Amino acid sequence: MTPRPFRVDRRTEEYPGAFTLHLTAIEQPAPAFSPGQFNMLYAFGAGEVAISMSGRPQQLEGTTVHTIRTRGLVTAALARLQEGEQLGVRGPFGNGWPLPEAKGRELLLIAGGLGLAPLRPVIYHLLHQPRPRAIPNFRLFYGARRPGEMLYGTELQAWSHEMPVITTVDHGDSAWSGEVGVITTPLKRADFDAHNAVAFLCGPEAMMRFSIQMLLERGMPASAIYISMERNMKCGTGLCGHCQWGPNFVCKNGPVFCFADVQNWLGIHAL
Amino acid sequence: MKTIAELLQQHPFFQDLPREHQEFIAGCGENCIYQPGDYLAREGAPADDFFLIRAGRVAVETFVPNHGALCLQTISGGEIFGWSWLFPPYRWTFDARALEKVHGIRLNGKCLREKCETEPALGFELMKRFARITTERLREARIQLLDLYGDKPSAGTAAP
């Protein structure tokens, strides 16, 4: 559980306050990960923070990709890292998205804001499935605050040629030709069989709650809805208790949970 | 070519409405097509119509000096636009502009109001459907106000 040194190979500015680090292991190869898992990134002298993997699951050995929003001291320190500089990495931790659950069913990926980052490895996985595809039908619903605050703009465009991509922003601008409104609106309108679909949600907790309300109204069972939770994770192994959420530790039992298992906890304020 | 009654039957807003009511309402409707940039409604103008959007996308906008037209929401196929025809002074509150080619059904508000007055059961059914739409739009507007993707949700203040 000692952080291993990684080097920043490439740093990409996604939009002001959000950036992506492409990291390479200096000493030993980075272990493989499942989409949805996270690493603890250690900015020397500042501290550690849990950040989901956002690169390809089958990426080059020894590399890992993380998209980060600057929100506190540690992420601010990570934001200052330049290409060639080092940081510590522990992981991968947590469980991943339950892709086998979506076999033979339609998979709805519902992302809000930075929540697209933990779902990007799922999209890579889905697009690179051997044919015939085990999960043949999938689509992405992505909501963001403004067009300029959408992640992976070039990739979104490319994905839209290979899968349905429905984007919506809270506030459009004159250059925006997509939808304006909340993510629940395209969900309400979308043509899918709610009884034979699975949904993976990642984004701000309130956005996930409203999206779940809509999915339940559409008739999707709670057991077909999976969410990725965020809490104050410290050890990554369920020992320190910082991320306890009801009977669960988000770092160990999550961060991906089946809504049916946690719906009672999701409604409790300040938990 | 499909009749207005058949098109009404296919639109989610009028689905499951008894056939005789659909045919009754169809007498108030006509097919309409708007090219990108065309306005379906202008703020302050008489709101004589109500639109069922069949295909295409419409921006609900308001003009803000020094900023131009701000889009508050987009409406797509399967949705409706306009309830200003329901209540005096029957004037549009916002602009509605076609963002792409829009196919729809335009229903005359005055004609609909008269039919609802003569058929209270139909009027009540329509009011229930409009109430559902307005509730949904209110919920969406409230969620939009929360600024969920910002660093801190912005609507209102935390309760003491």
Short mmCIF file of C-alpha atoms in Angstrom, two decimals:
data_model
loop_
_atom_site.label_atom_id
_atom_site.label_comp_id
_atom_site.label_asym_id
_atom_site.label_seq_id
_atom_site.Cartn_x
_atom_site.Cartn_y
_atom_site.Cartn_z
CA MET A 1 0.00 0.00 0.00
CA THR A 2 2.98 2.25 -0.49
CA PRO A 3 2.46 4.71 -3.33
CA ARG A 4 4.47 3.87 -6.42
CA PRO A 5 6.13 6.65 -8.37
CA PHE A 6 4.53 7.62 -11.67
CA ARG A 7 5.57 10.30 -14.15
CA VAL A 8 3.25 12.78 -15.85
CA ASP A 9 3.65 11.98 -19.54
CA ARG A 10 0.97 14.32 -20.79
CA ARG A 11 -1.34 16.89 -19.30
CA THR A 12 -4.50 17.98 -21.12
CA GLU A 13 -6.62 20.95 -20.11
CA GLU A 14 -10.26 19.84 -20.49
CA TYR A 15 -11.74 23.21 -19.48
CA PRO A 16 -10.74 25.76 -16.85
CA GLY A 17 -10.53 23.84 -13.59
CA ALA A 18 -10.54 20.34 -15.10
CA PHE A 19 -7.57 18.51 -16.56
CA THR A 20 -6.44 15.02 -17.56
CA LEU A 21 -3.15 13.46 -16.52
CA HIS A 22 -1.61 10.62 -18.54
CA LEU A 23 0.73 8.81 -16.17
CA THR A 24 3.44 6.20 -16.68
CA ALA A 25 4.79 3.91 -13.96
CA ILE A 26 8.46 4.53 -13.34
CA GLU A 27 9.47 1.29 -11.64
CA GLN A 28 6.95 -1.49 -12.23
CA PRO A 29 3.98 -1.78 -14.57
CA ALA A 30 0.64 -0.43 -13.39
CA PRO A 31 -1.79 -3.26 -12.64
CA ALA A 32 -4.79 -3.83 -14.91
CA PHE A 33 -8.07 -2.29 -13.80
CA SER A 34 -11.80 -2.67 -14.37
CA PRO A 35 -13.84 0.28 -15.66
CA GLY A 36 -15.18 2.12 -12.61
CA GLN A 37 -12.23 1.49 -10.31
CA PHE A 38 -10.11 4.28 -8.88
CA ASN A 39 -6.55 5.06 -7.81
CA MET A 40 -5.32 7.12 -4.90
CA LEU A 41 -3.14 9.87 -6.39
CA TYR A 42 -0.53 11.30 -4.04
CA ALA A 43 0.70 14.83 -4.68
CA PHE A 44 3.93 14.90 -2.69
CA GLY A 45 3.72 17.25 0.25
CA ALA A 46 -0.01 17.85 -0.22
CA GLY A 47 -1.81 14.53 0.24
CA GLU A 48 -3.84 11.85 -1.49
CA VAL A 49 -7.09 11.94 -3.37
CA ALA A 50 -9.24 9.20 -4.94
CA ILE A 51 -9.63 9.61 -8.70
CA SER A 52 -11.32 7.16 -11.06
CA MET A 53 -9.53 5.73 -14.03
CA SER A 54 -10.69 7.37 -17.24
CA GLY A 55 -8.44 5.69 -19.80
CA ARG A 56 -8.67 2.52 -21.81
CA PRO A 57 -9.02 -0.64 -19.71
CA GLN A 58 -6.63 -2.38 -22.07
CA GLN A 59 -4.27 0.58 -22.20
CA LEU A 60 -0.54 0.20 -22.54
CA GLU A 61 1.01 -1.60 -19.63
CA GLY A 62 2.31 0.78 -17.05
CA THR A 63 0.10 3.72 -17.96
CA THR A 64 -3.00 5.17 -16.36
CA VAL A 65 -5.23 8.15 -17.19
CA HIS A 66 -7.13 10.34 -14.72
CA THR A 67 -9.41 13.33 -15.26
CA ILE A 68 -9.47 15.66 -12.28
CA ARG A 69 -11.33 18.78 -11.24
CA THR A 70 -9.54 21.27 -9.01
CA ARG A 71 -11.56 21.45 -5.81
CA GLY A 72 -9.12 21.40 -2.88
CA LEU A 73 -5.49 21.49 -1.82
CA VAL A 74 -4.53 18.07 -3.21
CA THR A 75 -6.22 18.50 -6.58
CA ALA A 76 -4.74 22.01 -6.81
CA ALA A 77 -1.30 20.46 -6.25
CA LEU A 78 -2.02 17.85 -8.93
CA ALA A 79 -3.13 20.65 -11.25
CA ARG A 80 0.28 22.30 -10.88
CA LEU A 81 2.16 19.17 -12.00
CA GLN A 82 3.95 19.64 -15.29
CA GLU A 83 4.89 17.00 -17.83
CA GLY A 84 7.88 15.03 -16.57
CA GLU A 85 7.10 15.61 -12.89
CA GLN A 86 6.25 12.78 -10.51
CA LEU A 87 3.46 11.76 -8.16
CA GLY A 88 2.58 8.65 -6.15
CA VAL A 89 -0.12 6.18 -7.15
CA ARG A 90 -1.87 3.47 -5.11
CA GLY A 91 -4.50 1.18 -6.56
CA PRO A 92 -6.59 0.16 -8.31
CA PHE A 93 -9.29 0.13 -5.62
CA GLY A 94 -12.99 -0.56 -5.40
CA ASN A 95 -15.29 -2.52 -7.63
CA GLY A 96 -16.08 -1.72 -11.22
CA TRP A 97 -19.18 -1.32 -13.35
CA PRO A 98 -21.03 -4.67 -13.59
CA LEU A 99 -20.72 -5.08 -17.35
CA PRO A 100 -21.89 -8.76 -17.28
CA GLU A 101 -25.28 -7.50 -16.00
CA ALA A 102 -25.77 -5.69 -19.31
CA LYS A 103 -25.16 -8.76 -21.46
CA GLY A 104 -27.94 -9.09 -24.03
CA ARG A 105 -29.71 -5.98 -22.70
CA GLU A 106 -29.58 -2.32 -23.61
CA LEU A 107 -27.07 -0.33 -21.59
CA LEU A 108 -27.79 3.33 -20.81
CA LEU A 109 -24.79 5.37 -19.72
CA ILE A 110 -25.93 8.52 -17.92
CA ALA A 111 -23.22 10.99 -17.07
CA GLY A 112 -23.25 14.47 -15.62
CA GLY A 113 -20.34 16.92 -15.69
CA LEU A 114 -17.11 15.25 -14.61
CA GLY A 115 -19.05 12.00 -14.19
CA LEU A 116 -18.24 11.11 -17.77
CA ALA A 117 -14.66 10.34 -16.72
CA PRO A 118 -15.39 7.08 -14.80
CA LEU A 119 -17.71 5.99 -17.63
CA ARG A 120 -15.20 6.57 -20.43
CA PRO A 121 -13.46 3.19 -19.88
CA VAL A 122 -16.91 1.56 -20.22
CA ILE A 123 -17.41 3.31 -23.57
CA TYR A 124 -13.99 2.15 -24.76
CA HIS A 125 -14.89 -1.38 -23.67
CA LEU A 126 -18.26 -1.29 -25.44
CA LEU A 127 -16.86 0.06 -28.68
CA HIS A 128 -14.09 -2.53 -28.77
CA GLN A 129 -16.15 -5.62 -27.98
CA PRO A 130 -15.45 -8.59 -30.25
CA ARG A 131 -18.30 -9.25 -32.67
CA PRO A 132 -20.97 -10.39 -32.20
CA ARG A 133 -21.10 -7.92 -29.35
CA ALA A 134 -22.19 -9.25 -25.95
CA ILE A 135 -23.75 -5.84 -25.29
CA PRO A 136 -25.06 -4.83 -28.72
CA ASN A 137 -27.17 -1.83 -27.73
CA PHE A 138 -25.82 1.06 -25.72
CA ARG A 139 -26.13 4.81 -25.67
CA LEU A 140 -24.75 7.77 -23.79
CA PHE A 141 -26.73 10.59 -22.16
CA TYR A 142 -24.40 13.37 -21.13
CA GLY A 143 -25.39 16.54 -19.33
CA ALA A 144 -23.11 19.45 -18.55
CA ARG A 145 -23.35 22.99 -17.31
CA ARG A 146 -22.21 24.71 -20.51
CA PRO A 147 -20.86 23.57 -23.89
CA GLY A 148 -17.38 24.69 -22.81
CA GLU A 149 -17.57 22.49 -19.72
CA MET A 150 -18.04 19.19 -21.52
CA LEU A 151 -15.28 16.62 -21.26
CA TYR A 152 -13.62 14.91 -24.21
CA GLY A 153 -15.25 17.06 -26.92
CA THR A 154 -13.37 15.45 -29.82
CA GLU A 155 -14.11 11.96 -28.59
CA LEU A 156 -17.80 12.75 -28.01
CA GLN A 157 -17.98 13.75 -31.64
CA ALA A 158 -16.23 10.55 -32.74
CA TRP A 159 -18.38 8.34 -30.49
CA SER A 160 -21.54 9.85 -31.95
CA HIS A 161 -20.69 8.12 -35.24
CA GLU A 162 -20.56 4.74 -33.52
CA MET A 163 -23.29 4.97 -30.87
CA PRO A 164 -26.18 7.26 -29.94
CA VAL A 165 -24.81 10.19 -27.94
CA ILE A 166 -27.38 12.56 -26.47
CA THR A 167 -25.87 15.70 -25.01
CA THR A 168 -27.61 18.50 -23.18
CA VAL A 169 -26.41 21.60 -21.37
CA ASP A 170 -28.04 23.75 -18.71
CA HIS A 171 -26.99 26.92 -20.51
CA GLY A 172 -26.34 27.03 -24.24
CA ASP A 173 -24.49 29.65 -26.23
CA SER A 174 -24.80 30.91 -29.78
CA ALA A 175 -22.48 28.20 -31.11
CA TRP A 176 -24.32 25.34 -29.39
CA SER A 177 -26.67 23.43 -31.64
CA GLY A 178 -27.54 20.63 -29.24
CA GLU A 179 -30.19 20.39 -26.56
CA VAL A 180 -30.64 22.87 -23.73
CA GLY A 181 -32.21 21.58 -20.54
CA VAL A 182 -31.64 19.00 -17.87
CA ILE A 183 -30.54 15.42 -18.47
CA THR A 184 -33.87 14.02 -17.27
CA THR A 185 -35.65 15.46 -20.33
CA PRO A 186 -33.93 13.29 -22.97
CA LEU A 187 -34.24 10.36 -20.56
CA LYS A 188 -37.99 10.90 -20.39
CA ARG A 189 -38.23 11.04 -24.17
CA ALA A 190 -35.82 8.24 -25.09
CA ASP A 191 -37.21 5.15 -26.73
CA PHE A 192 -35.93 2.14 -24.75
CA ASP A 193 -37.38 -0.91 -23.12
CA ALA A 194 -37.11 -0.01 -19.44
CA HIS A 195 -37.79 -3.59 -18.40
CA ASN A 196 -34.87 -4.94 -20.40
CA ALA A 197 -32.28 -2.23 -19.94
CA VAL A 198 -29.52 -1.50 -17.46
CA ALA A 199 -28.37 1.99 -16.47
CA PHE A 200 -24.96 3.12 -15.23
CA LEU A 201 -25.04 6.60 -13.70
CA CYS A 202 -22.20 8.86 -12.66
CA GLY A 203 -22.35 12.53 -11.79
CA PRO A 204 -23.33 14.87 -8.97
CA GLU A 205 -25.43 12.99 -6.42
CA ALA A 206 -28.49 15.20 -6.92
CA MET A 207 -28.29 14.72 -10.68
CA MET A 208 -28.20 10.95 -10.15
CA ARG A 209 -31.22 11.10 -7.81
CA PHE A 210 -33.32 13.01 -10.35
CA SER A 211 -32.22 10.68 -13.14
CA ILE A 212 -33.12 7.65 -11.02
CA GLN A 213 -36.58 9.15 -10.38
CA MET A 214 -37.06 9.37 -14.13
CA LEU A 215 -35.81 5.82 -14.76
CA LEU A 216 -38.15 4.47 -12.08
CA GLU A 217 -41.05 6.44 -13.61
CA ARG A 218 -40.19 4.82 -16.94
CA GLY A 219 -40.54 1.42 -15.28
CA MET A 220 -36.91 0.43 -14.85
CA PRO A 221 -36.46 -1.82 -11.79
CA ALA A 222 -34.17 -0.53 -9.03
CA SER A 223 -32.05 -3.66 -9.49
CA ALA A 224 -31.11 -2.54 -13.01
CA ILE A 225 -29.73 0.83 -11.92
CA TYR A 226 -26.09 1.25 -10.89
CA ILE A 227 -24.53 4.40 -9.51
CA SER A 228 -20.98 5.49 -8.78
CA MET A 229 -20.73 7.21 -5.39
CA GLU A 230 -18.23 9.74 -4.16
CA ARG A 231 -17.21 10.15 -0.54
CA ASN A 232 -14.12 11.26 1.35
CA MET A 233 -11.87 8.28 0.67
CA LYS A 234 -8.57 8.05 2.52
CA CYS A 235 -7.17 4.52 2.86
CA GLY A 236 -8.82 2.91 -0.15
CA THR A 237 -9.16 -0.40 1.67
CA GLY A 238 -12.11 0.02 4.02
CA LEU A 239 -9.99 0.33 7.17
CA CYS A 240 -10.02 3.98 8.11
CA GLY A 241 -13.80 4.50 7.96
CA HIS A 242 -13.72 7.95 6.37
CA CYS A 243 -15.95 6.90 3.50
CA GLN A 244 -18.45 4.88 5.49
CA TRP A 245 -21.93 5.15 4.00
CA GLY A 246 -24.51 3.25 5.98
CA PRO A 247 -23.14 -0.28 6.28
CA ASN A 248 -20.83 0.22 3.30
CA PHE A 249 -17.41 1.65 2.74
CA VAL A 250 -17.47 3.44 -0.58
CA CYS A 251 -13.80 2.69 -1.27
CA LYS A 252 -14.14 -1.04 -0.68
CA ASN A 253 -17.79 -1.98 -1.34
CA GLY A 254 -18.13 0.69 -4.04
CA PRO A 255 -17.72 3.11 -5.59
CA VAL A 256 -20.25 1.38 -7.86
CA PHE A 257 -23.44 0.28 -6.10
CA CYS A 258 -26.67 -1.26 -7.27
CA PHE A 259 -29.42 1.26 -6.48
CA ALA A 260 -31.63 -1.52 -5.09
CA ASP A 261 -29.03 -2.18 -2.41
CA VAL A 262 -28.47 1.42 -1.33
CA GLN A 263 -31.74 3.26 -1.99
CA ASN A 264 -32.43 3.59 1.73
CA TRP A 265 -29.05 5.23 2.33
CA LEU A 266 -29.27 7.57 -0.64
CA GLY A 267 -32.27 9.32 0.88
CA ILE A 268 -30.68 10.05 4.25
CA HIS A 269 -29.42 13.61 4.49
CA ALA A 270 -25.80 14.23 5.45
CA LEU A 271 -24.94 10.53 5.45
CA MET B 1 -51.33 11.03 -46.41
CA LYS B 2 -52.34 10.83 -42.79
CA THR B 3 -55.23 12.86 -41.46
CA ILE B 4 -54.78 15.27 -38.55
CA ALA B 5 -56.76 12.86 -36.34
CA GLU B 6 -54.31 10.05 -37.19
CA LEU B 7 -51.33 12.29 -36.50
CA LEU B 8 -52.84 13.33 -33.17
CA GLN B 9 -53.22 9.68 -32.27
CA GLN B 10 -49.49 9.13 -32.86
CA HIS B 11 -48.36 12.06 -30.73
CA PRO B 12 -47.67 11.19 -27.06
CA PHE B 13 -49.72 14.17 -25.83
CA PHE B 14 -52.95 12.85 -27.36
CA GLN B 15 -52.27 9.13 -27.19
CA ASP B 16 -54.99 7.15 -25.42
CA LEU B 17 -57.47 9.98 -25.82
CA PRO B 18 -60.80 8.53 -27.02
CA ARG B 19 -61.06 8.50 -30.80
CA GLU B 20 -64.11 10.77 -30.85
CA HIS B 21 -62.21 13.41 -28.87
CA GLN B 22 -59.23 13.15 -31.20
CA GLU B 23 -61.48 13.70 -34.18
CA PHE B 24 -63.25 16.54 -32.38
CA ILE B 25 -59.90 18.25 -31.71
CA ALA B 26 -58.54 17.52 -35.18
CA GLY B 27 -60.97 20.11 -36.53
CA CYS B 28 -58.86 22.78 -34.80
CA GLY B 29 -55.55 21.57 -36.25
CA GLU B 30 -53.43 21.82 -39.34
CA ASN B 31 -50.05 20.52 -40.42
CA CYS B 32 -47.18 22.97 -40.22
CA ILE B 33 -43.54 23.02 -41.26
CA TYR B 34 -40.97 25.53 -40.06
CA GLN B 35 -37.53 26.04 -41.60
CA PRO B 36 -34.47 26.60 -39.39
CA GLY B 37 -34.61 30.13 -38.02
CA ASP B 38 -38.38 30.49 -38.43
CA TYR B 39 -40.29 31.61 -35.34
CA LEU B 40 -43.23 29.60 -34.06
CA ALA B 41 -43.97 32.27 -31.45
CA ARG B 42 -42.74 35.75 -30.56
CA GLU B 43 -42.70 37.09 -27.02
CA GLY B 44 -45.66 39.43 -26.41
CA ALA B 45 -47.47 38.47 -29.63
CA PRO B 46 -50.99 37.00 -29.49
CA ALA B 47 -50.84 33.33 -28.50
CA ASP B 48 -53.43 31.92 -30.84
CA ASP B 49 -51.91 28.47 -31.25
CA PHE B 50 -50.55 25.45 -29.51
CA PHE B 51 -47.96 23.21 -31.19
CA LEU B 52 -47.44 19.48 -31.17
CA ILE B 53 -43.87 18.94 -32.31
CA ARG B 54 -43.63 15.80 -34.45
CA ALA B 55 -39.99 16.13 -35.57
CA GLY B 56 -37.22 18.69 -35.31
CA ARG B 57 -36.05 20.89 -32.48
CA VAL B 58 -37.34 24.20 -31.19
CA ALA B 59 -35.49 26.66 -28.92
CA VAL B 60 -37.47 28.52 -26.27
CA GLU B 61 -35.68 31.83 -26.00
CA THR B 62 -35.79 35.28 -24.51
CA PHE B 63 -33.87 38.32 -25.69
CA VAL B 64 -31.55 39.91 -23.17
CA PRO B 65 -30.07 43.29 -24.13
CA ASN B 66 -26.28 43.14 -24.64
CA HIS B 67 -26.45 39.32 -24.67
CA GLY B 68 -28.81 38.50 -27.51
CA ALA B 69 -31.25 35.62 -27.53
CA LEU B 70 -30.73 33.25 -24.60
CA CYS B 71 -31.99 29.71 -25.02
CA LEU B 72 -33.78 28.49 -21.90
CA GLN B 73 -34.76 25.08 -23.17
CA THR B 74 -35.03 23.04 -26.34
CA ILE B 75 -38.10 21.04 -27.28
CA SER B 76 -38.01 18.06 -29.60
CA GLY B 77 -40.26 15.64 -31.45
CA GLY B 78 -42.93 14.09 -29.21
CA GLU B 79 -43.22 17.20 -27.03
CA ILE B 80 -45.54 20.20 -27.08
CA PHE B 81 -44.99 23.93 -27.07
CA GLY B 82 -47.34 26.59 -25.75
CA TRP B 83 -49.95 27.00 -23.08
CA SER B 84 -50.32 30.79 -23.28
CA TRP B 85 -53.47 30.26 -25.37
CA LEU B 86 -55.14 28.83 -22.26
CA PHE B 87 -55.17 31.94 -20.09
CA PRO B 88 -55.80 35.65 -20.64
CA PRO B 89 -54.23 37.81 -21.94
CA TYR B 90 -53.35 35.02 -24.47
CA ARG B 91 -49.89 36.35 -25.28
CA TRP B 92 -46.63 34.42 -25.67
CA THR B 93 -44.21 34.68 -22.76
CA PHE B 94 -41.15 33.59 -24.76
CA ASP B 95 -39.88 33.32 -28.31
CA ALA B 96 -39.88 29.88 -29.94
CA ARG B 97 -37.50 29.42 -32.87
CA ALA B 98 -36.94 26.39 -35.08
CA LEU B 99 -33.34 25.17 -34.78
CA GLU B 100 -33.82 22.65 -37.57
CA LYS B 101 -36.66 21.79 -39.90
CA VAL B 102 -39.69 21.30 -37.69
CA HIS B 103 -42.74 19.24 -38.56
CA GLY B 104 -45.68 19.80 -36.30
CA ILE B 105 -49.39 20.22 -35.85
CA ARG B 106 -50.67 23.69 -35.08
CA LEU B 107 -53.89 23.71 -33.07
CA ASN B 108 -55.94 26.86 -32.85
CA GLY B 109 -56.26 27.91 -29.21
CA LYS B 110 -59.57 29.75 -29.51
CA CYS B 111 -61.11 26.77 -31.32
CA LEU B 112 -59.77 24.41 -28.62
CA ARG B 113 -61.07 26.60 -25.79
CA GLU B 114 -64.53 26.63 -27.35
CA LYS B 115 -64.54 22.87 -27.76
CA CYS B 116 -63.44 22.42 -24.14
CA GLU B 117 -66.29 24.71 -22.99
CA THR B 118 -68.85 22.63 -24.88
CA GLU B 119 -67.31 19.28 -23.83
CA PRO B 120 -66.32 19.61 -20.15
CA ALA B 121 -65.11 16.00 -19.99
CA LEU B 122 -62.69 16.67 -22.84
CA GLY B 123 -61.71 19.98 -21.25
CA PHE B 124 -60.89 18.26 -17.95
CA GLU B 125 -58.87 15.57 -19.72
CA LEU B 126 -56.88 18.19 -21.61
CA MET B 127 -56.30 20.20 -18.43
CA LYS B 128 -54.93 17.09 -16.71
CA ARG B 129 -52.54 16.53 -19.61
CA PHE B 130 -51.40 20.17 -19.57
CA ALA B 131 -51.00 20.07 -15.80
CA ARG B 132 -48.70 17.08 -16.17
CA ILE B 133 -46.59 18.85 -18.78
CA THR B 134 -46.38 22.07 -16.75
CA THR B 135 -45.39 20.06 -13.66
CA GLU B 136 -42.65 18.33 -15.61
CA ARG B 137 -41.40 21.62 -17.02
CA LEU B 138 -41.43 23.17 -13.54
CA ARG B 139 -39.42 20.26 -12.20
CA GLU B 140 -36.91 20.60 -15.04
CA ALA B 141 -36.61 24.35 -14.47
CA ARG B 142 -36.01 23.77 -10.75
CA ILE B 143 -33.29 21.23 -11.46
CA GLN B 144 -31.73 23.62 -13.96
CA LEU B 145 -31.73 26.35 -11.28
CA LEU B 146 -29.72 24.11 -8.96
CA ASP B 147 -26.66 24.43 -11.20
CA LEU B 148 -25.84 20.82 -10.35
CA TYR B 149 -22.58 20.68 -12.24
CA GLY B 150 -21.09 23.79 -10.64
CA ASP B 151 -18.73 23.69 -7.67
CA LYS B 152 -21.58 24.55 -5.32
CA PRO B 153 -25.29 24.24 -6.09
CA SER B 154 -26.46 27.82 -6.53
CA ALA B 155 -30.22 27.89 -6.09
CA GLY B 156 -31.35 29.20 -2.75
CA THR B 157 -29.32 28.95 0.43
CA ALA B 158 -28.78 26.14 2.88
CA ALA B 159 -31.49 25.82 5.52
CA PRO B 160 -30.36 26.88 9.01
#
